[in-house]
Amino acid sequence: VIRVEDLRKTYRMGSTLVEALRGVTFSVERGEFLSVMGPSGSGKSTLLNLIGALDRPTSGRIFLDGLDITKLSEKELAIIRRKKIGFVFQFFNLIPTLTAIENVELPMVFSGLPRRERKRRASELLELVGLSGRERHKPGELSGGEQQRVAIARALANDPSVILADEPTGNLDTKTGEEVVSIMERLSREEDKTVIVVTHDPEVAKKTSRIIEIRDGTIVT
Amino acid sequence: VIRVEDLRKTYRMGSTLVEALRGVTFSVERGEFLSVMGPSGSGKSTLLNLIGALDRPTSGRIFLDGLDITKLSEKELAIIRRKKIGFVFQFFNLIPTLTAIENVELPMVFSGLPRRERKRRASELLELVGLSGRERHKPGELSGGEQQRVAIARALANDPSVILADEPTGNLDTKTGEEVVSIMERLSREEDKTVIVVTHDPEVAKKTSRIIEIRDGTIVT
Ligand SMILES: Nc1ncnc2c1ncn2[C@@H]1O[C@H](COP(=O)(O)OP(=O)(O)OP(=O)(O)O)[C@@H](O)[C@H]1O
Ligand SMILES: Nc1ncnc2c1ncn2[C@@H]1O[C@H](COP(=O)(O)OP(=O)(O)OP(=O)(O)O)[C@@H](O)[C@H]1O
Ligand SMILES: [Mg+2]
Ligand SMILES: [Mg+2]
């Protein structure tokens, strides 16, 4: 359901070029639970951002459900992102002026879910990640790991078929981290969702069905 | 060299009170390498922020080198923070408009180090954390773990006698994380610095001389 072909990404900084991805090719099946590992700075977030249509590759192709998303306009990409993809950012990207529950509701506001249904689902998702007592806290009133869990709940808001999670357990204790990984594993196994998790934690990778290793912008497994 | 007595911190949110720390007492010797562990939301960052004089306790006392810092003015606290304490924030708090090397230089600008000495030391510290090739990148042009390492280098800028690190390896791969922990261990053993690291990673805690466990705002070890 996801395929990338010879994907490259070069960042330009003034006169310096940084090759973050240097030709990455792989496929992911529907319902697969895949992890991407590699040293700090090896290109993992760059890869996830391209698959999640949050950034454009320098060259190469990305197929989502058979559709080459590198050929789409910004508008078409925004629709695909909203409907199909749930993204957990490495640094959460929560909106600081909204409460935890309002942050989780936001994707459902854009997809037009009725208010009552939206609030009920947001509350359920916060309960799922263990944050029922923190619905009205704003991000500044939450701990690091609590913010991370709000970001995970938000990624699940529109029940996406693809979940891309960039280091979703970095700020969580072992037990809470295991609960998050088992939520993602269950979504892939029971609801046939395709889950890609970038992680540094071998314990998280162990629970996935396949590990892709990246080093210096290329796949080494 | 650090002692906290019956430390309490209650956050007020409108009409709601959140008791983040409920009476914490312990001491840390000079040159000790201590870890603080506990579930997400248990009060670790709150504790570190109080010891680092970044926030005021609701009640209780904090002694730094025998001086009760809870009795000091904002101005006196700022001087102590700048001279004695190096703080690695859970989310780095780098200045987005400055490059990596400028971020590391900044504490030395405030402490009045001559420009050439400041630049030499900042470059050395970035090399120590493995970022020589990224000195001119701004935070937005760095990966998560690279930003984290800039924050670690910056905390060491004024050669502080106390280093407080809040989850310094959450975004680092195993090898890079081990390098950071061994830097901290060496600073405590060879230079008699007092290092407190908040961590979720048992592998990091294993390298420390003592582990304090916090749960629901109190010490449980
Ligand atoms: N906007 C940018 N401009 C220039 N270089 C960049 C930019 N974003 C990332 N880089 C560089 O590209 C490389 C890959 O970055 P990326 O964020 O994908 O790494 P990563 O594998 O996610 O690392 P980490 O595990 O530390 O989060 C890094 O070396 C980084 O310095
Ligand atoms: N400004 C605030 N207002 C209200 N509640 C707060 C505030 N800051 C933190 N809290 C609450 O206090 C508790 C302790 O927060 P703290 O950040 O110290 O936890 P932590 O142990 O560092 O967690 P983590 O491992 O997730 O970073 C949390 O439950 C959090 O919701
Ligand atoms: Mg990353
Ligand atoms: Mg914290």
Coordinates of C-alpha atoms and ligand atoms in Angstrom, one line a residue:
Chain A
V1 CA 0.0 0.0 0.0
I2 CA 3.1 2.2 0.3
R3 CA 6.0 2.1 -2.1
V4 CA 9.0 4.4 -2.4
E5 CA 11.4 4.3 -5.4
D6 CA 14.9 5.7 -5.5
L7 CA 13.8 8.5 -3.1
R8 CA 16.3 11.3 -2.6
K9 CA 16.1 14.5 -0.5
T10 CA 18.8 17.2 -0.5
Y11 CA 18.4 20.2 1.8
R12 CA 19.9 23.4 0.6
M13 CA 21.4 25.8 3.2
G14 CA 22.9 28.8 1.5
S15 CA 25.7 27.4 -0.5
T16 CA 25.8 24.1 1.4
L17 CA 23.9 21.0 0.2
V18 CA 23.0 18.3 2.8
E19 CA 22.0 14.9 1.2
A20 CA 19.6 13.5 3.8
L21 CA 18.3 10.6 1.6
R22 CA 20.4 9.1 -1.1
G23 CA 18.2 6.7 -3.0
V24 CA 15.7 4.7 -0.8
T25 CA 13.5 2.0 -2.3
F26 CA 11.1 -0.3 -0.4
S27 CA 7.4 -1.4 -0.1
V28 CA 5.0 -1.8 2.8
E29 CA 2.0 -4.1 2.7
R30 CA -1.5 -3.2 4.0
G31 CA -1.8 -4.0 7.7
E32 CA 2.0 -4.2 8.2
F33 CA 3.7 -2.9 11.4
L34 CA 7.1 -1.7 10.3
S35 CA 9.9 0.0 12.2
V36 CA 12.6 2.3 10.8
M37 CA 15.8 2.5 12.8
G38 CA 19.1 4.2 12.4
P39 CA 21.6 6.6 14.0
S40 CA 20.7 10.2 14.9
G41 CA 20.8 12.3 11.7
S42 CA 20.6 9.3 9.3
G43 CA 17.4 10.5 7.5
K44 CA 14.5 8.8 9.3
S45 CA 12.4 11.9 9.9
T46 CA 13.1 13.1 6.4
L47 CA 11.8 9.7 5.0
L48 CA 8.7 9.8 7.1
N49 CA 7.9 13.4 6.2
L50 CA 8.1 12.5 2.5
I51 CA 5.9 9.4 2.8
G52 CA 3.4 11.6 4.9
A53 CA 3.4 14.2 2.0
L54 CA 4.6 16.9 4.4
D55 CA 7.6 17.7 2.2
R56 CA 8.6 17.1 -1.4
P57 CA 11.4 14.8 -2.5
T58 CA 14.3 16.1 -4.6
S59 CA 13.7 13.1 -6.9
G60 CA 12.2 9.6 -6.8
R61 CA 8.6 8.4 -6.4
I62 CA 6.1 7.7 -3.6
F63 CA 3.1 5.5 -4.2
L64 CA 0.2 5.5 -1.7
D65 CA -2.5 3.0 -2.6
G66 CA -1.0 2.9 -6.1
L67 CA -1.2 6.6 -6.6
D68 CA 2.0 8.5 -7.2
I69 CA 1.7 11.3 -4.7
T70 CA 4.8 13.2 -6.0
K71 CA 2.6 14.2 -9.0
L72 CA -0.2 15.7 -6.9
S73 CA -0.9 19.4 -6.2
E74 CA -0.7 20.9 -2.6
K75 CA -4.5 20.8 -2.4
E76 CA -4.7 17.2 -3.4
L77 CA -2.0 16.3 -0.9
A78 CA -3.8 18.1 1.9
I79 CA -6.9 16.0 1.2
I80 CA -5.0 12.7 1.2
R81 CA -3.1 13.7 4.4
R82 CA -6.4 14.5 6.2
K83 CA -8.2 11.4 5.1
K84 CA -5.6 8.6 5.0
I85 CA -2.6 9.5 7.1
G86 CA -2.2 10.0 10.9
F87 CA 1.1 11.6 11.7
V88 CA 2.8 11.6 15.1
F89 CA 5.6 14.3 14.9
Q90 CA 8.9 13.8 16.7
F91 CA 8.2 17.0 18.7
F92 CA 4.4 16.6 18.8
N93 CA 3.5 20.0 17.1
L94 CA 0.5 20.5 19.4
I95 CA -1.2 23.8 19.3
P96 CA -0.2 25.6 22.5
T97 CA -3.4 27.7 22.9
L98 CA -5.8 24.7 22.6
T99 CA -6.5 22.2 25.4
A100 CA -5.5 18.5 25.0
I101 CA -9.0 17.5 24.0
E102 CA -9.3 20.4 21.5
N103 CA -6.0 19.4 19.9
V104 CA -7.4 15.9 19.4
E105 CA -10.7 17.3 18.0
L106 CA -9.0 19.5 15.5
P107 CA -8.5 17.0 12.6
M108 CA -12.2 16.0 13.1
V109 CA -13.3 19.6 12.7
F110 CA -11.5 19.7 9.3
S111 CA -13.1 16.5 8.2
G112 CA -16.6 17.8 9.2
L113 CA -17.5 15.3 12.0
P114 CA -20.6 16.5 14.0
R115 CA -19.6 18.2 17.3
R116 CA -21.1 15.6 19.7
E117 CA -19.5 12.7 17.9
R118 CA -16.2 14.6 17.7
K119 CA -16.1 15.3 21.4
R120 CA -17.0 11.7 22.3
R121 CA -14.3 10.3 20.1
A122 CA -11.6 12.8 21.3
S123 CA -12.4 11.8 24.9
E124 CA -12.2 8.1 24.0
L125 CA -8.8 8.6 22.4
L126 CA -7.4 10.4 25.3
E127 CA -8.7 7.7 27.6
L128 CA -7.0 5.1 25.3
V129 CA -3.6 6.8 25.8
G130 CA -4.2 7.2 29.6
L131 CA -4.9 10.9 29.8
S132 CA -8.5 11.1 30.9
G133 CA -7.6 13.4 33.8
R134 CA -5.8 15.8 31.6
E135 CA -8.4 16.8 28.9
R136 CA -8.5 20.5 29.8
H137 CA -4.7 21.0 30.2
K138 CA -3.0 23.0 27.5
P139 CA 0.4 21.6 26.3
G140 CA 2.3 23.9 28.6
E141 CA 0.4 22.4 31.5
L142 CA 1.4 18.8 30.6
S143 CA 4.5 16.8 31.1
G144 CA 6.7 15.8 28.1
G145 CA 5.3 12.3 27.8
E146 CA 1.7 13.5 28.3
Q147 CA 2.1 15.9 25.4
Q148 CA 3.5 13.0 23.3
R149 CA 0.4 10.9 24.1
V150 CA -1.9 13.8 23.1
A151 CA -0.1 13.8 19.8
I152 CA -0.7 10.1 19.4
A153 CA -4.4 10.4 20.2
R154 CA -4.6 13.3 17.7
A155 CA -3.0 11.2 14.9
L156 CA -5.8 8.6 15.4
A157 CA -8.6 11.1 15.2
N158 CA -9.8 10.6 11.6
D159 CA -9.2 6.8 11.9
P160 CA -6.5 6.9 9.2
S161 CA -5.5 3.8 7.2
V162 CA -1.8 4.8 7.4
I163 CA -0.1 5.8 10.7
L164 CA 3.3 7.3 10.6
A165 CA 4.9 7.8 14.0
D166 CA 8.2 9.5 14.5
E167 CA 9.8 8.3 17.8
P168 CA 6.4 8.0 19.6
T169 CA 7.9 6.7 22.8
G170 CA 11.0 8.8 23.3
N171 CA 9.5 10.6 26.3
L172 CA 7.5 7.7 27.8
D173 CA 8.5 5.3 30.6
T174 CA 8.7 1.7 29.8
K175 CA 5.2 0.7 30.8
T176 CA 3.5 3.7 29.1
G177 CA 5.7 3.1 26.0
E178 CA 4.6 -0.5 25.8
E179 CA 1.0 0.5 26.0
V180 CA 1.4 2.9 23.1
V181 CA 3.2 0.2 21.0
S182 CA 0.5 -2.3 21.7
I183 CA -2.1 0.2 20.6
M184 CA -0.3 0.5 17.3
E185 CA 0.2 -3.2 16.9
R186 CA -3.5 -3.8 17.5
L187 CA -4.5 -1.2 14.9
S188 CA -2.3 -2.9 12.3
R189 CA -3.4 -6.5 13.2
E190 CA -7.1 -6.0 14.0
E191 CA -8.0 -3.0 11.8
D192 CA -5.6 -3.7 8.9
K193 CA -4.0 -0.3 9.3
T194 CA -0.5 0.2 8.0
V195 CA 1.8 1.5 10.7
I196 CA 5.4 2.8 10.2
V197 CA 7.2 3.7 13.4
V198 CA 10.6 5.4 13.5
T199 CA 12.3 4.4 16.8
H200 CA 15.6 4.3 18.6
D201 CA 14.3 1.7 21.0
P202 CA 15.1 -1.9 20.2
E203 CA 12.3 -2.9 22.5
V204 CA 9.8 -1.1 20.3
A205 CA 11.3 -2.5 17.1
K206 CA 11.1 -6.1 18.5
K207 CA 7.3 -5.7 18.5
T208 CA 7.1 -4.9 14.8
S209 CA 7.0 -7.4 11.9
R210 CA 10.0 -5.9 10.0
I211 CA 12.9 -3.5 10.7
I212 CA 14.3 -1.2 8.0
E213 CA 17.8 0.1 9.0
I214 CA 18.9 3.5 7.6
R215 CA 22.4 4.9 7.8
D216 CA 23.6 8.1 6.1
G217 CA 20.5 8.4 3.9
T218 CA 20.5 4.8 2.5
I219 CA 19.0 1.5 3.6
V220 CA 21.5 -0.9 5.0
T221 CA 19.4 -4.0 5.9
Chain B
V1 CA 26.1 19.7 47.6
I2 CA 22.4 19.5 46.7
R3 CA 19.7 19.0 49.4
V4 CA 15.9 19.2 49.0
E5 CA 13.6 19.1 52.1
D6 CA 9.9 18.3 52.0
L7 CA 9.7 19.9 48.5
R8 CA 6.1 20.5 47.2
K9 CA 4.9 22.0 44.0
T10 CA 1.2 22.6 43.2
Y11 CA 0.2 24.0 39.8
R12 CA -2.9 26.1 39.7
M13 CA -5.0 25.9 36.5
G14 CA -8.1 28.1 36.9
S15 CA -10.0 26.4 39.7
T16 CA -8.1 23.1 39.4
L17 CA -5.0 22.3 41.5
V18 CA -2.4 19.7 40.3
E19 CA -0.1 18.4 43.0
A20 CA 3.1 17.6 41.0
L21 CA 5.4 17.1 44.0
R22 CA 4.1 16.0 47.4
G23 CA 7.0 16.3 49.8
V24 CA 10.3 15.2 48.3
T25 CA 13.5 14.9 50.5
F26 CA 16.9 13.8 49.4
S27 CA 20.6 14.8 49.3
V28 CA 23.2 14.6 46.5
E29 CA 26.9 14.5 47.2
R30 CA 29.5 16.4 45.2
G31 CA 30.7 14.4 42.2
E32 CA 27.8 12.0 42.3
F33 CA 26.1 10.8 39.1
L34 CA 22.4 10.3 40.0
S35 CA 19.4 9.3 38.0
V36 CA 15.8 10.1 38.6
M37 CA 13.2 7.7 37.1
G38 CA 9.5 7.4 37.2
P39 CA 6.4 7.2 35.0
S40 CA 5.3 9.9 32.6
G41 CA 3.7 12.7 34.6
S42 CA 5.2 11.6 38.0
G43 CA 7.0 15.0 38.7
K44 CA 10.5 14.5 37.4
S45 CA 10.8 17.6 35.2
T46 CA 9.1 19.6 38.0
L47 CA 11.7 18.4 40.5
L48 CA 14.6 19.2 38.1
N49 CA 13.2 22.7 37.3
L50 CA 13.0 23.5 41.1
I51 CA 16.6 22.3 41.8
G52 CA 17.7 24.3 38.7
A53 CA 16.0 27.4 40.1
L54 CA 13.9 27.7 37.0
D55 CA 10.7 27.7 39.1
R56 CA 9.7 28.3 42.7
P57 CA 8.4 25.5 45.0
T58 CA 5.0 25.9 46.7
S59 CA 6.8 24.9 49.9
G60 CA 10.0 23.2 51.1
R61 CA 13.6 24.1 50.9
I62 CA 16.4 23.6 48.3
F63 CA 20.1 23.9 49.3
L64 CA 22.8 24.4 46.8
D65 CA 26.3 24.3 48.3
G66 CA 24.7 24.9 51.7
L67 CA 22.8 28.0 50.5
D68 CA 18.9 27.9 50.7
I69 CA 18.1 29.1 47.1
T70 CA 14.3 29.4 47.9
K71 CA 15.2 32.6 49.9
L72 CA 17.0 34.3 47.0
S73 CA 15.7 37.0 44.7
E74 CA 15.3 36.5 41.0
K75 CA 18.5 38.4 40.3
E76 CA 20.5 36.3 42.7
L77 CA 19.0 33.1 41.2
A78 CA 20.0 34.2 37.7
I79 CA 23.6 34.6 38.8
I80 CA 23.7 31.2 40.4
R81 CA 22.0 29.5 37.4
R82 CA 24.6 31.1 35.0
K83 CA 27.6 30.2 37.1
K84 CA 26.9 26.9 38.7
I85 CA 24.2 25.1 36.8
G86 CA 24.1 23.6 33.3
F87 CA 20.6 22.6 32.3
V88 CA 19.6 20.3 29.5
F89 CA 15.9 20.8 28.9
Q90 CA 13.5 18.0 27.9
F91 CA 12.7 19.8 24.7
F92 CA 16.1 21.6 24.3
N93 CA 14.8 25.2 24.2
L94 CA 17.4 26.2 21.5
I95 CA 17.0 29.6 20.0
P96 CA 15.7 29.0 16.5
T97 CA 17.3 32.0 14.9
L98 CA 20.8 31.2 16.0
T99 CA 23.1 28.5 14.6
A100 CA 24.2 25.5 16.6
I101 CA 27.5 27.1 17.5
E102 CA 25.9 30.4 18.4
N103 CA 23.5 28.6 20.7
V104 CA 26.4 27.0 22.5
E105 CA 28.3 30.3 22.7
L106 CA 25.4 32.2 24.2
P107 CA 25.9 31.3 27.9
M108 CA 29.6 32.3 27.5
V109 CA 28.5 35.7 26.1
F110 CA 26.5 36.3 29.3
S111 CA 29.5 35.2 31.5
G112 CA 31.8 37.6 29.6
L113 CA 34.2 35.1 28.1
P114 CA 36.4 36.7 25.3
R115 CA 35.2 36.1 21.8
R116 CA 38.0 33.9 20.6
E117 CA 38.0 31.7 23.7
R118 CA 34.2 31.4 23.4
K119 CA 34.3 30.3 19.8
R120 CA 37.1 27.8 20.4
R121 CA 35.3 26.3 23.4
A122 CA 31.9 26.1 21.6
S123 CA 33.5 24.4 18.6
E124 CA 35.2 21.9 21.0
L125 CA 31.9 21.1 22.8
L126 CA 30.1 20.5 19.5
E127 CA 32.9 18.2 18.5
L128 CA 32.6 16.4 21.9
V129 CA 28.9 15.6 21.1
G130 CA 29.7 14.6 17.5
L131 CA 28.4 17.6 15.6
S132 CA 31.4 19.2 14.0
G133 CA 29.8 19.1 10.6
R134 CA 26.7 20.9 11.8
E135 CA 28.0 24.1 13.5
R136 CA 26.3 26.5 11.1
H137 CA 22.9 24.7 11.0
K138 CA 20.0 26.4 12.8
P139 CA 17.8 24.2 14.9
G140 CA 15.3 23.8 12.1
E141 CA 18.0 22.4 9.9
L142 CA 19.0 19.7 12.4
S143 CA 17.5 16.3 13.2
G144 CA 15.9 15.7 16.6
G145 CA 18.9 14.0 18.1
E146 CA 21.2 16.6 16.7
Q147 CA 19.2 19.4 18.4
Q148 CA 19.4 17.4 21.6
R149 CA 23.2 17.2 21.4
V150 CA 23.5 21.0 20.8
A151 CA 21.5 21.5 24.0
I152 CA 23.9 19.2 25.9
A153 CA 26.9 21.1 24.5
R154 CA 25.3 24.3 25.5
A155 CA 24.7 23.1 29.1
L156 CA 28.5 22.5 29.4
A157 CA 29.4 25.9 28.1
N158 CA 30.2 27.7 31.4
D159 CA 31.8 24.6 32.9
P160 CA 29.1 24.4 35.6
S161 CA 29.6 22.4 38.8
V162 CA 26.1 21.0 38.6
I163 CA 24.6 19.5 35.5
L164 CA 20.8 18.8 35.4
A165 CA 19.8 16.8 32.3
D166 CA 16.1 16.1 31.6
E167 CA 15.9 13.0 29.4
P168 CA 19.1 13.8 27.4
T169 CA 19.0 10.7 25.3
G170 CA 15.3 10.4 24.3
N171 CA 16.0 11.2 20.7
L172 CA 19.4 9.5 20.4
D173 CA 20.2 6.1 19.0
T174 CA 21.8 3.6 21.4
K175 CA 25.4 4.3 20.4
T176 CA 25.1 8.1 20.5
G177 CA 23.1 7.9 23.7
E178 CA 25.9 5.8 25.3
E179 CA 28.5 8.4 24.2
V180 CA 26.4 11.2 25.9
V181 CA 26.1 9.2 29.1
S182 CA 29.8 8.5 29.2
I183 CA 30.5 12.2 28.8
M184 CA 28.3 12.9 31.9
E185 CA 29.9 10.0 33.8
R186 CA 33.4 11.3 33.1
L187 CA 32.5 14.8 34.1
S188 CA 31.2 13.5 37.5
R189 CA 34.2 11.1 38.1
E190 CA 37.1 13.1 36.7
E191 CA 36.0 16.7 37.3
D192 CA 33.9 16.2 40.4
K193 CA 30.8 17.6 38.8
T194 CA 27.4 16.7 40.3
V195 CA 25.2 15.3 37.6
I196 CA 21.5 14.5 37.9
V197 CA 19.9 12.9 34.9
V198 CA 16.1 12.3 34.5
T199 CA 15.7 9.3 32.3
H200 CA 13.2 6.6 31.1
D201 CA 16.0 4.4 29.9
P202 CA 17.1 1.7 32.3
E203 CA 20.3 1.4 30.3
V204 CA 21.2 5.0 31.1
A205 CA 20.2 4.6 34.8
K206 CA 22.5 1.5 35.1
K207 CA 25.5 3.8 34.4
T208 CA 24.7 6.0 37.4
S209 CA 25.7 5.5 41.0
R210 CA 22.2 5.8 42.4
I211 CA 18.6 5.8 41.2
I212 CA 15.8 7.8 42.8
E213 CA 12.3 6.6 41.8
I214 CA 9.4 9.0 41.7
R215 CA 5.8 8.1 41.4
D216 CA 2.9 10.5 41.7
G217 CA 5.0 13.3 43.2
T218 CA 6.7 11.3 45.9
I219 CA 9.9 9.2 46.2
V220 CA 9.2 5.5 46.3
T221 CA 12.7 4.0 46.5
Ligands
LIG1 N1 16.1 21.7 6.9 C1 17.3 21.2 6.9 N2 18.3 21.8 6.3 C2 19.5 21.2 6.3 N3 19.8 20.0 6.8 C3 18.8 19.3 7.4 C4 17.5 19.9 7.5 N4 16.7 18.9 8.1 C5 17.5 17.9 8.4 N5 18.8 18.1 7.9 C6 19.9 17.2 8.0 O1 19.6 16.0 7.4 C7 20.0 14.9 8.1 C8 18.8 14.0 8.4 O2 17.9 14.6 9.2 P1 16.7 13.7 9.8 O3 15.9 14.7 10.7 O4 15.9 13.0 8.8 O5 17.4 12.7 10.8 P2 16.9 11.6 11.8 O6 17.3 10.2 11.3 O7 15.4 11.8 12.0 O8 17.6 11.9 13.1 P3 17.1 11.8 14.7 O9 17.1 10.4 15.0 O10 18.2 12.6 15.4 O11 15.8 12.5 14.8 C9 20.6 15.4 9.4 O12 22.0 15.3 9.4 C10 20.2 16.9 9.5 O13 21.3 17.7 9.9
LIG2 N1 2.1 24.2 34.2 C1 1.3 23.1 34.7 N2 0.1 23.3 35.0 C2 -0.7 22.2 35.4 N3 -0.2 21.0 35.5 C3 1.1 20.8 35.2 C4 1.9 21.8 34.7 N4 3.1 21.3 34.4 C5 3.1 20.0 34.7 N5 1.8 19.7 35.2 C6 1.3 18.4 35.6 O1 2.2 18.0 36.7 C7 2.5 16.6 36.6 C8 4.1 16.4 36.6 O2 4.6 17.0 35.4 P1 6.1 16.7 35.1 O3 6.4 17.5 33.8 O4 7.0 17.1 36.2 O5 6.2 15.2 34.8 P2 7.4 14.2 34.3 O6 7.7 13.2 35.4 O7 8.5 15.1 33.8 O8 6.8 13.5 33.1 P3 7.4 13.0 31.6 O9 8.3 11.8 31.9 O10 6.2 12.7 30.8 O11 8.2 14.2 31.1 C9 1.9 16.1 35.2 O12 0.8 15.2 35.5 C10 1.5 17.3 34.5 O13 0.2 17.2 33.9
MG3 MG 14.2 12.5 13.5
MG4 MG 9.4 15.5 32.0

